[in-house]
Amino acid sequence: PPLPPTPALSERSYNPRPHVRDSFDPASRLMKLAIICGAGNVSGKEIMTLELATGLRERNHDIRVVASKWGDGKFCERLHQLDLPHSRMRLGFISATLSLSCLWMTFDQLMHVPKLWFDFRRFLRRESPQQIIHTNWHHLLVLWPFLNPKRDWFWLHDTIPDKPQYRRVFRELDQRLKGWIPVSNAVRESLLQIGIPEEHIHVIHNGLEDPVKSKLNEAVADGPVRIGIAGQISPWKGHRELFAAFGILAGERPDVELHVFGTGPEPFQEELRQTAERTGFSDRVRWHGFVKERSKIYSKIDICVVPSLLPDSLPTTAIEAAFFSLPVVATCSGGLPEIVVDGETGFIVEIGSPQLLSVALRKLAMEPPLRLAMGATARDVALRKFAKKRFIDDFETLLSVPGVE
């Protein structure tokens, strides 16, 4: 049966791919594509860029990636490991925020604009991509003179604030782009709110190669119930609220553990450790740091929590957990309700409510059969809705249609 619509969306009718053929014709000519992903590090957006690039290459399209010379270099390492042709340029950060760090990064980017334009012009002449997919609006701004409404797309991974400055900039960008590719209905709605025409928007949900390499263990494991959170450790990701919720649950049940995967600012991590010490459950928190292999994350937990406080466009963590047959407890933030089917594959709770978060976690912790049933349903939904094949099919179909507006 079809999944229920996201509650936060408007009641307007929705066609996820307007003016696009139902399927891609393999006999049509292959495409030469460029993806501009100036990543400072590797997170959800960069993971999806790698999935898109490898998926299109497997179908014999000619793919080139442009990455940034800034950052930790991990993204370029992965491009090299996957043997994806790529160029590195001075793609950085432009901001209207008046903080010292933002002003410095903006100044540094502006200083390198002449060299960036020279390198990008040479790239266009050398590679002659038929279509270009951009993943970051900061880079759209610095590459503004090269944008072509017959060639350039913006693959949008973030919801856009409904503020006057964004309205002005994005409406101008709309005149210089072939179209917008938001990753969720929540992102689509934010574009509509700032005045982007509906016919220019083509939603394509992210998709992943099935990360499960062997048959999943269907037995209920002995020992404590392991609650896990993965990804960047940051206040807006809801770690404070999760620790507060776990404190409530840990006071009631001695058979629960909290597993934290990822890294973040040390002062904030220390704040979380002090919270655990103060509430008396620090001995039940496991800090794993950054773990690259997804199987080593999701095999160590029984419940995945994604308690985002700000609109999270389509969190990869929630999708990955579903592939590993884990129920997910998430907030009603951004695109999370498009991943988690409330009451079927997990639970959706209000943003910023440790009490409601603890109630959902308690129910899953106390009922192992419910955890297994929800996890199995979550995997079925993920295989149907977030498969890499569907993801690549949608991109291939959209990009192959001439004159899409």
CSV table of C-alpha atoms in Angstrom, one decimal:
chain,number,residue,atom,x,y,z
A,1,PRO,CA,0.0,0.0,0.0
A,2,PRO,CA,1.2,3.6,-0.6
A,3,LEU,CA,2.9,5.3,2.3
A,4,PRO,CA,1.0,8.1,4.0
A,5,PRO,CA,1.9,11.7,3.0
A,6,THR,CA,4.2,13.8,5.1
A,7,PRO,CA,2.0,15.7,7.6
A,8,ALA,CA,4.0,18.9,7.3
A,9,LEU,CA,3.3,19.2,3.6
A,10,SER,CA,0.6,21.3,2.1
A,11,GLU,CA,-2.5,19.8,0.6
A,12,ARG,CA,-1.6,20.7,-2.9
A,13,SER,CA,-1.4,17.8,-5.4
A,14,TYR,CA,2.0,16.4,-5.9
A,15,ASN,CA,3.7,14.8,-8.9
A,16,PRO,CA,7.3,13.8,-7.9
A,17,ARG,CA,8.6,14.0,-11.4
A,18,PRO,CA,6.4,16.3,-13.6
A,19,HIS,CA,7.0,16.2,-17.4
A,20,VAL,CA,9.3,13.2,-17.1
A,21,ARG,CA,9.0,9.9,-18.9
A,22,ASP,CA,7.9,6.9,-16.9
A,23,SER,CA,11.1,5.0,-17.8
A,24,PHE,CA,14.5,5.5,-19.3
A,25,ASP,CA,15.1,4.3,-22.8
A,26,PRO,CA,18.4,2.4,-22.8
A,27,ALA,CA,18.7,2.9,-26.5
A,28,SER,CA,19.0,6.7,-26.1
A,29,ARG,CA,22.4,8.2,-26.2
A,30,LEU,CA,24.7,8.1,-23.2
A,31,MET,CA,25.3,11.3,-21.3
A,32,LYS,CA,28.4,13.1,-20.2
A,33,LEU,CA,27.8,14.5,-16.8
A,34,ALA,CA,29.6,16.5,-14.2
A,35,ILE,CA,28.8,16.6,-10.4
A,36,ILE,CA,30.0,19.6,-8.5
A,37,CYS,CA,30.4,18.5,-4.8
A,38,GLY,CA,33.0,20.7,-3.0
A,39,ALA,CA,32.9,18.7,0.2
A,40,GLY,CA,34.9,19.7,3.2
A,41,ASN,CA,34.3,16.3,4.8
A,42,VAL,CA,32.2,13.2,4.1
A,43,SER,CA,28.6,13.2,5.4
A,44,GLY,CA,25.2,12.3,3.9
A,45,LYS,CA,25.4,14.6,0.9
A,46,GLU,CA,28.8,13.3,-0.1
A,47,ILE,CA,27.8,9.7,0.4
A,48,MET,CA,24.8,10.2,-1.9
A,49,THR,CA,27.1,11.9,-4.5
A,50,LEU,CA,29.3,8.8,-4.5
A,51,GLU,CA,26.2,6.6,-4.9
A,52,LEU,CA,24.9,8.7,-7.8
A,53,ALA,CA,28.3,8.9,-9.6
A,54,THR,CA,29.0,5.1,-9.3
A,55,GLY,CA,25.4,4.2,-10.3
A,56,LEU,CA,25.4,6.4,-13.4
A,57,ARG,CA,28.9,5.1,-14.3
A,58,GLU,CA,27.7,1.5,-14.0
A,59,ARG,CA,25.2,2.4,-16.8
A,60,ASN,CA,28.1,3.6,-19.0
A,61,HIS,CA,27.5,7.3,-18.6
A,62,ASP,CA,30.7,9.5,-18.6
A,63,ILE,CA,30.9,11.0,-15.1
A,64,ARG,CA,33.3,13.7,-13.8
A,65,VAL,CA,33.3,15.0,-10.2
A,66,VAL,CA,34.6,18.4,-9.1
A,67,ALA,CA,35.7,18.5,-5.4
A,68,SER,CA,37.2,21.1,-3.2
A,69,LYS,CA,40.8,21.7,-2.2
A,70,TRP,CA,39.6,22.7,1.3
A,71,GLY,CA,38.6,20.2,3.9
A,72,ASP,CA,40.1,17.0,5.3
A,73,GLY,CA,40.5,15.3,1.9
A,74,LYS,CA,38.5,12.2,2.8
A,75,PHE,CA,36.0,12.8,0.0
A,76,CYS,CA,38.7,12.9,-2.6
A,77,GLU,CA,40.2,9.7,-1.1
A,78,ARG,CA,36.9,7.9,-1.6
A,79,LEU,CA,36.7,9.3,-5.2
A,80,HIS,CA,40.2,7.9,-5.8
A,81,GLN,CA,39.3,4.5,-4.2
A,82,LEU,CA,36.3,4.2,-6.5
A,83,ASP,CA,38.4,5.2,-9.5
A,84,LEU,CA,36.0,8.2,-10.2
A,85,PRO,CA,37.6,10.9,-12.4
A,86,HIS,CA,37.7,14.1,-10.5
A,87,SER,CA,39.2,17.6,-10.3
A,88,ARG,CA,40.0,19.6,-7.2
A,89,MET,CA,39.2,23.4,-7.2
A,90,ARG,CA,39.0,26.2,-4.6
A,91,LEU,CA,35.3,25.7,-3.9
A,92,GLY,CA,34.6,27.3,-0.5
A,93,PHE,CA,32.1,29.1,1.5
A,94,ILE,CA,30.1,32.3,1.0
A,95,SER,CA,28.0,33.7,3.9
A,96,ALA,CA,26.0,36.7,4.9
A,97,THR,CA,26.5,35.9,8.6
A,98,LEU,CA,28.7,38.5,10.3
A,99,SER,CA,30.6,36.2,12.6
A,100,LEU,CA,34.4,36.4,12.4
A,101,SER,CA,34.8,32.8,11.2
A,102,CYS,CA,32.2,33.2,8.5
A,103,LEU,CA,33.6,36.5,7.3
A,104,TRP,CA,37.1,35.0,7.2
A,105,MET,CA,35.9,31.9,5.1
A,106,THR,CA,34.0,34.2,2.8
A,107,PHE,CA,37.0,36.5,2.3
A,108,ASP,CA,39.3,33.5,1.7
A,109,GLN,CA,36.9,32.2,-1.0
A,110,LEU,CA,36.7,35.6,-2.7
A,111,MET,CA,40.5,35.8,-2.8
A,112,HIS,CA,40.5,32.6,-4.8
A,113,VAL,CA,37.7,33.4,-7.2
A,114,PRO,CA,39.9,34.4,-10.1
A,115,LYS,CA,41.8,31.1,-9.9
A,116,LEU,CA,38.6,29.2,-9.5
A,117,TRP,CA,37.0,30.7,-12.5
A,118,PHE,CA,40.1,30.0,-14.6
A,119,ASP,CA,40.1,26.4,-13.5
A,120,PHE,CA,36.4,25.9,-14.0
A,121,ARG,CA,36.4,27.5,-17.5
A,122,ARG,CA,39.3,25.1,-18.4
A,123,PHE,CA,37.3,22.2,-17.0
A,124,LEU,CA,34.3,23.1,-19.1
A,125,ARG,CA,36.3,23.4,-22.3
A,126,ARG,CA,38.2,20.2,-21.6
A,127,GLU,CA,35.3,18.0,-20.6
A,128,SER,CA,32.3,19.6,-22.3
A,129,PRO,CA,29.7,18.1,-19.9
A,130,GLN,CA,26.2,18.0,-21.4
A,131,GLN,CA,24.6,18.5,-18.0
A,132,ILE,CA,26.0,19.6,-14.6
A,133,ILE,CA,24.6,18.7,-11.2
A,134,HIS,CA,25.5,21.1,-8.4
A,135,THR,CA,25.1,20.1,-4.7
A,136,ASN,CA,25.8,23.3,-2.8
A,137,TRP,CA,24.3,26.8,-3.2
A,138,HIS,CA,27.5,28.5,-2.0
A,139,HIS,CA,29.3,27.1,-5.0
A,140,LEU,CA,26.4,28.1,-7.3
A,141,LEU,CA,27.1,31.7,-6.2
A,142,VAL,CA,30.8,31.7,-6.9
A,143,LEU,CA,30.2,29.8,-10.2
A,144,TRP,CA,27.3,32.2,-11.2
A,145,PRO,CA,28.9,33.4,-14.5
A,146,PHE,CA,29.1,29.8,-15.8
A,147,LEU,CA,25.5,28.7,-15.0
A,148,ASN,CA,23.5,27.7,-18.0
A,149,PRO,CA,19.7,27.2,-17.9
A,150,LYS,CA,20.0,24.5,-20.6
A,151,ARG,CA,22.6,22.5,-18.6
A,152,ASP,CA,22.8,23.2,-14.9
A,153,TRP,CA,20.7,21.5,-12.1
A,154,PHE,CA,20.7,22.1,-8.4
A,155,TRP,CA,20.4,18.8,-6.4
A,156,LEU,CA,19.2,20.3,-3.1
A,157,HIS,CA,19.9,18.4,0.2
A,158,ASP,CA,18.7,21.1,2.6
A,159,THR,CA,15.5,22.9,3.4
A,160,ILE,CA,15.6,26.6,2.6
A,161,PRO,CA,14.6,29.2,5.2
A,162,ASP,CA,11.7,31.4,4.2
A,163,LYS,CA,13.6,34.7,4.5
A,164,PRO,CA,13.8,37.7,2.1
A,165,GLN,CA,17.5,37.2,1.3
A,166,TYR,CA,16.9,33.5,0.3
A,167,ARG,CA,13.9,34.5,-1.8
A,168,ARG,CA,15.9,37.0,-3.8
A,169,VAL,CA,18.9,34.8,-4.3
A,170,PHE,CA,17.0,31.6,-5.2
A,171,ARG,CA,14.6,33.3,-7.5
A,172,GLU,CA,17.6,34.7,-9.4
A,173,LEU,CA,19.2,31.3,-9.4
A,174,ASP,CA,16.0,29.9,-10.8
A,175,GLN,CA,16.5,31.9,-14.0
A,176,ARG,CA,19.9,30.4,-14.5
A,177,LEU,CA,19.1,26.7,-13.7
A,178,LYS,CA,17.5,24.0,-15.7
A,179,GLY,CA,15.7,22.8,-12.7
A,180,TRP,CA,15.8,21.9,-9.0
A,181,ILE,CA,16.1,18.3,-7.6
A,182,PRO,CA,15.2,18.3,-3.9
A,183,VAL,CA,15.8,15.1,-2.0
A,184,SER,CA,12.5,15.1,-0.2
A,185,ASN,CA,9.0,16.6,-0.2
A,186,ALA,CA,10.0,18.7,2.8
A,187,VAL,CA,12.8,20.4,0.8
A,188,ARG,CA,10.3,20.7,-2.1
A,189,GLU,CA,7.9,22.5,0.2
A,190,SER,CA,10.6,24.9,1.3
A,191,LEU,CA,11.3,25.8,-2.3
A,192,LEU,CA,7.6,26.4,-3.0
A,193,GLN,CA,7.4,28.7,0.0
A,194,ILE,CA,10.1,31.0,-1.3
A,195,GLY,CA,8.5,31.3,-4.7
A,196,ILE,CA,10.2,28.6,-7.0
A,197,PRO,CA,7.7,27.5,-9.6
A,198,GLU,CA,6.3,24.0,-9.0
A,199,GLU,CA,7.0,22.9,-12.6
A,200,HIS,CA,10.7,23.6,-12.1
A,201,ILE,CA,10.9,21.1,-9.1
A,202,HIS,CA,11.6,17.4,-9.5
A,203,VAL,CA,11.8,15.4,-6.2
A,204,ILE,CA,14.1,12.4,-6.2
A,205,HIS,CA,14.4,10.6,-2.9
A,206,ASN,CA,17.9,9.3,-2.2
A,207,GLY,CA,18.7,5.7,-2.7
A,208,LEU,CA,21.4,3.3,-1.4
A,209,GLU,CA,23.0,0.1,-2.5
A,210,ASP,CA,21.7,-2.5,0.0
A,211,PRO,CA,24.5,-2.5,2.7
A,212,VAL,CA,23.4,-5.8,4.1
A,213,LYS,CA,25.9,-8.4,2.8
A,214,SER,CA,24.6,-11.5,4.6
A,215,LYS,CA,21.3,-12.8,6.0
A,216,LEU,CA,20.1,-10.8,9.0
A,217,ASN,CA,19.9,-12.5,12.4
A,218,GLU,CA,16.2,-12.7,13.2
A,219,ALA,CA,16.7,-14.0,16.8
A,220,VAL,CA,16.4,-11.7,19.8
A,221,ALA,CA,19.8,-11.1,21.2
A,222,ASP,CA,20.4,-11.8,24.9
A,223,GLY,CA,21.7,-8.9,27.0
A,224,PRO,CA,20.8,-5.3,27.2
A,225,VAL,CA,18.7,-3.4,24.7
A,226,ARG,CA,21.1,-1.2,22.7
A,227,ILE,CA,19.8,2.2,21.7
A,228,GLY,CA,22.0,4.0,19.2
A,229,ILE,CA,22.6,7.3,17.5
A,230,ALA,CA,25.0,7.8,14.6
A,231,GLY,CA,26.4,10.8,12.8
A,232,GLN,CA,27.7,14.2,13.6
A,233,ILE,CA,27.6,14.9,17.4
A,234,SER,CA,26.0,18.4,17.4
A,235,PRO,CA,23.3,20.2,19.5
A,236,TRP,CA,20.9,20.4,16.5
A,237,LYS,CA,21.1,16.7,16.0
A,238,GLY,CA,19.2,16.2,19.3
A,239,HIS,CA,21.9,14.6,21.4
A,240,ARG,CA,20.9,16.6,24.5
A,241,GLU,CA,17.3,15.5,24.2
A,242,LEU,CA,18.3,11.9,23.6
A,243,PHE,CA,20.6,11.9,26.7
A,244,ALA,CA,17.7,13.3,28.8
A,245,ALA,CA,15.3,10.7,27.4
A,246,PHE,CA,17.8,7.9,28.1
A,247,GLY,CA,18.2,9.2,31.6
A,248,ILE,CA,14.4,8.8,32.2
A,249,LEU,CA,14.5,5.3,30.6
A,250,ALA,CA,17.7,4.2,32.4
A,251,GLY,CA,16.1,5.1,35.8
A,252,GLU,CA,13.3,2.6,35.1
A,253,ARG,CA,15.1,-0.2,33.3
A,254,PRO,CA,18.6,-1.5,34.1
A,255,ASP,CA,18.7,-3.5,30.8
A,256,VAL,CA,19.3,-0.6,28.4
A,257,GLU,CA,22.5,0.9,26.9
A,258,LEU,CA,23.2,4.0,24.8
A,259,HIS,CA,25.7,3.7,21.9
A,260,VAL,CA,27.0,7.0,20.4
A,261,PHE,CA,28.7,6.8,17.0
A,262,GLY,CA,30.3,9.9,15.5
A,263,THR,CA,32.4,12.9,16.4
A,264,GLY,CA,31.8,16.5,17.1
A,265,PRO,CA,33.1,19.5,19.1
A,266,GLU,CA,34.9,18.3,22.2
A,267,PRO,CA,33.2,20.8,24.5
A,268,PHE,CA,29.8,19.5,23.5
A,269,GLN,CA,30.8,15.9,23.9
A,270,GLU,CA,32.1,16.8,27.4
A,271,GLU,CA,28.8,18.4,28.2
A,272,LEU,CA,27.0,15.1,27.3
A,273,ARG,CA,29.5,13.1,29.4
A,274,GLN,CA,28.8,15.3,32.4
A,275,THR,CA,25.0,14.9,31.8
A,276,ALA,CA,25.5,11.1,32.0
A,277,GLU,CA,27.6,11.4,35.1
A,278,ARG,CA,25.1,13.7,36.8
A,279,THR,CA,22.2,11.5,36.1
A,280,GLY,CA,24.1,8.3,37.1
A,281,PHE,CA,24.1,6.3,33.9
A,282,SER,CA,27.5,7.0,32.5
A,283,ASP,CA,28.4,3.3,32.9
A,284,ARG,CA,25.7,2.5,30.3
A,285,VAL,CA,26.9,4.9,27.6
A,286,ARG,CA,29.3,3.5,24.9
A,287,TRP,CA,31.3,6.1,22.9
A,288,HIS,CA,32.5,4.6,19.6
A,289,GLY,CA,33.8,7.6,17.8
A,290,PHE,CA,33.8,7.7,14.0
A,291,VAL,CA,33.1,4.3,12.4
A,292,LYS,CA,33.3,4.0,8.6
A,293,GLU,CA,31.7,0.6,8.1
A,294,ARG,CA,28.0,0.8,8.4
A,295,SER,CA,27.6,-2.8,9.3
A,296,LYS,CA,29.8,-2.2,12.4
A,297,ILE,CA,27.4,0.5,13.5
A,298,TYR,CA,24.0,-1.1,13.0
A,299,SER,CA,25.0,-4.6,14.1
A,300,LYS,CA,25.8,-3.1,17.5
A,301,ILE,CA,22.3,-1.6,18.2
A,302,ASP,CA,18.7,-2.7,18.4
A,303,ILE,CA,17.0,0.7,18.0
A,304,CYS,CA,18.2,3.7,16.0
A,305,VAL,CA,17.3,7.2,17.2
A,306,VAL,CA,17.3,10.3,14.9
A,307,PRO,CA,16.1,13.1,17.2
A,308,SER,CA,16.9,16.1,14.9
A,309,LEU,CA,15.8,19.5,16.2
A,310,LEU,CA,16.1,21.4,12.8
A,311,PRO,CA,14.7,20.4,9.5
A,312,ASP,CA,16.8,17.4,8.4
A,313,SER,CA,16.1,17.0,4.6
A,314,LEU,CA,16.4,13.2,4.4
A,315,PRO,CA,18.8,11.8,7.0
A,316,THR,CA,20.9,8.9,5.5
A,317,THR,CA,21.2,7.4,9.0
A,318,ALA,CA,17.4,6.6,9.2
A,319,ILE,CA,17.5,5.0,5.7
A,320,GLU,CA,20.6,2.9,6.6
A,321,ALA,CA,19.1,1.7,9.8
A,322,ALA,CA,16.0,0.6,8.0
A,323,PHE,CA,18.1,-1.5,5.6
A,324,PHE,CA,19.6,-3.2,8.6
A,325,SER,CA,16.0,-4.1,9.9
A,326,LEU,CA,16.1,-1.7,12.8
A,327,PRO,CA,13.1,0.3,14.0
A,328,VAL,CA,13.8,4.1,14.1
A,329,VAL,CA,12.5,6.6,16.6
A,330,ALA,CA,12.7,10.1,15.0
A,331,THR,CA,11.3,13.5,15.3
A,332,CYS,CA,8.8,15.1,12.9
A,333,SER,CA,11.7,17.2,11.4
A,334,GLY,CA,12.2,17.7,7.7
A,335,GLY,CA,12.1,14.6,5.7
A,336,LEU,CA,12.1,12.1,8.6
A,337,PRO,CA,8.4,11.3,8.3
A,338,GLU,CA,9.1,10.4,4.7
A,339,ILE,CA,11.4,7.6,5.9
A,340,VAL,CA,9.8,6.4,9.2
A,341,VAL,CA,6.2,5.2,8.9
A,342,ASP,CA,4.8,6.1,12.3
A,343,GLY,CA,3.6,3.0,14.2
A,344,GLU,CA,4.8,0.6,11.4
A,345,THR,CA,8.6,1.0,11.0
A,346,GLY,CA,9.2,3.0,14.1
A,347,PHE,CA,7.8,6.1,15.9
A,348,ILE,CA,7.6,9.8,15.0
A,349,VAL,CA,7.7,12.1,18.0
A,350,GLU,CA,7.5,15.9,18.5
A,351,ILE,CA,10.7,17.9,18.2
A,352,GLY,CA,12.6,18.6,21.4
A,353,SER,CA,10.6,16.4,23.8
A,354,PRO,CA,12.7,14.0,25.9
A,355,GLN,CA,9.6,12.8,27.6
A,356,LEU,CA,7.9,11.6,24.4
A,357,LEU,CA,11.2,10.3,23.1
A,358,SER,CA,11.5,8.1,26.3
A,359,VAL,CA,8.0,6.8,25.9
A,360,ALA,CA,8.7,5.6,22.3
A,361,LEU,CA,12.0,4.1,23.4
A,362,ARG,CA,10.4,2.4,26.4
A,363,LYS,CA,7.8,0.7,24.2
A,364,LEU,CA,10.4,-0.7,21.9
A,365,ALA,CA,12.7,-1.7,24.7
A,366,MET,CA,9.9,-3.6,26.5
A,367,GLU,CA,8.5,-5.5,23.5
A,368,PRO,CA,11.1,-7.5,21.5
A,369,PRO,CA,8.5,-8.9,19.1
A,370,LEU,CA,7.4,-5.4,18.2
A,371,ARG,CA,11.1,-4.4,17.6
A,372,LEU,CA,11.5,-7.3,15.2
A,373,ALA,CA,8.2,-6.7,13.4
A,374,MET,CA,8.9,-3.0,12.9
A,375,GLY,CA,12.5,-3.7,11.8
A,376,ALA,CA,11.3,-6.2,9.2
A,377,THR,CA,8.8,-3.8,7.8
A,378,ALA,CA,11.4,-1.0,7.8
A,379,ARG,CA,13.6,-3.1,5.6
A,380,ASP,CA,10.8,-3.9,3.2
A,381,VAL,CA,10.0,-0.2,2.9
A,382,ALA,CA,13.7,0.7,2.4
A,383,LEU,CA,14.1,-1.9,-0.4
A,384,ARG,CA,11.1,-0.6,-2.2
A,385,LYS,CA,11.4,3.2,-1.6
A,386,PHE,CA,15.1,3.9,-1.1
A,387,ALA,CA,16.8,1.3,-3.4
A,388,LYS,CA,19.8,2.5,-5.4
A,389,LYS,CA,18.2,1.2,-8.7
A,390,ARG,CA,15.1,3.4,-8.3
A,391,PHE,CA,17.3,6.3,-7.4
A,392,ILE,CA,19.5,6.0,-10.5
A,393,ASP,CA,16.5,5.2,-12.7
A,394,ASP,CA,14.9,8.5,-11.6
A,395,PHE,CA,18.0,10.6,-12.2
A,396,GLU,CA,18.6,8.8,-15.6
A,397,THR,CA,15.0,9.4,-16.7
A,398,LEU,CA,15.0,13.1,-15.6
A,399,LEU,CA,18.4,13.9,-17.2
A,400,SER,CA,17.6,12.1,-20.4
A,401,VAL,CA,14.4,14.2,-21.2
A,402,PRO,CA,15.2,17.1,-23.5
A,403,GLY,CA,13.6,20.4,-22.6
A,404,VAL,CA,12.6,19.5,-19.0
A,405,GLU,CA,11.7,22.8,-17.3
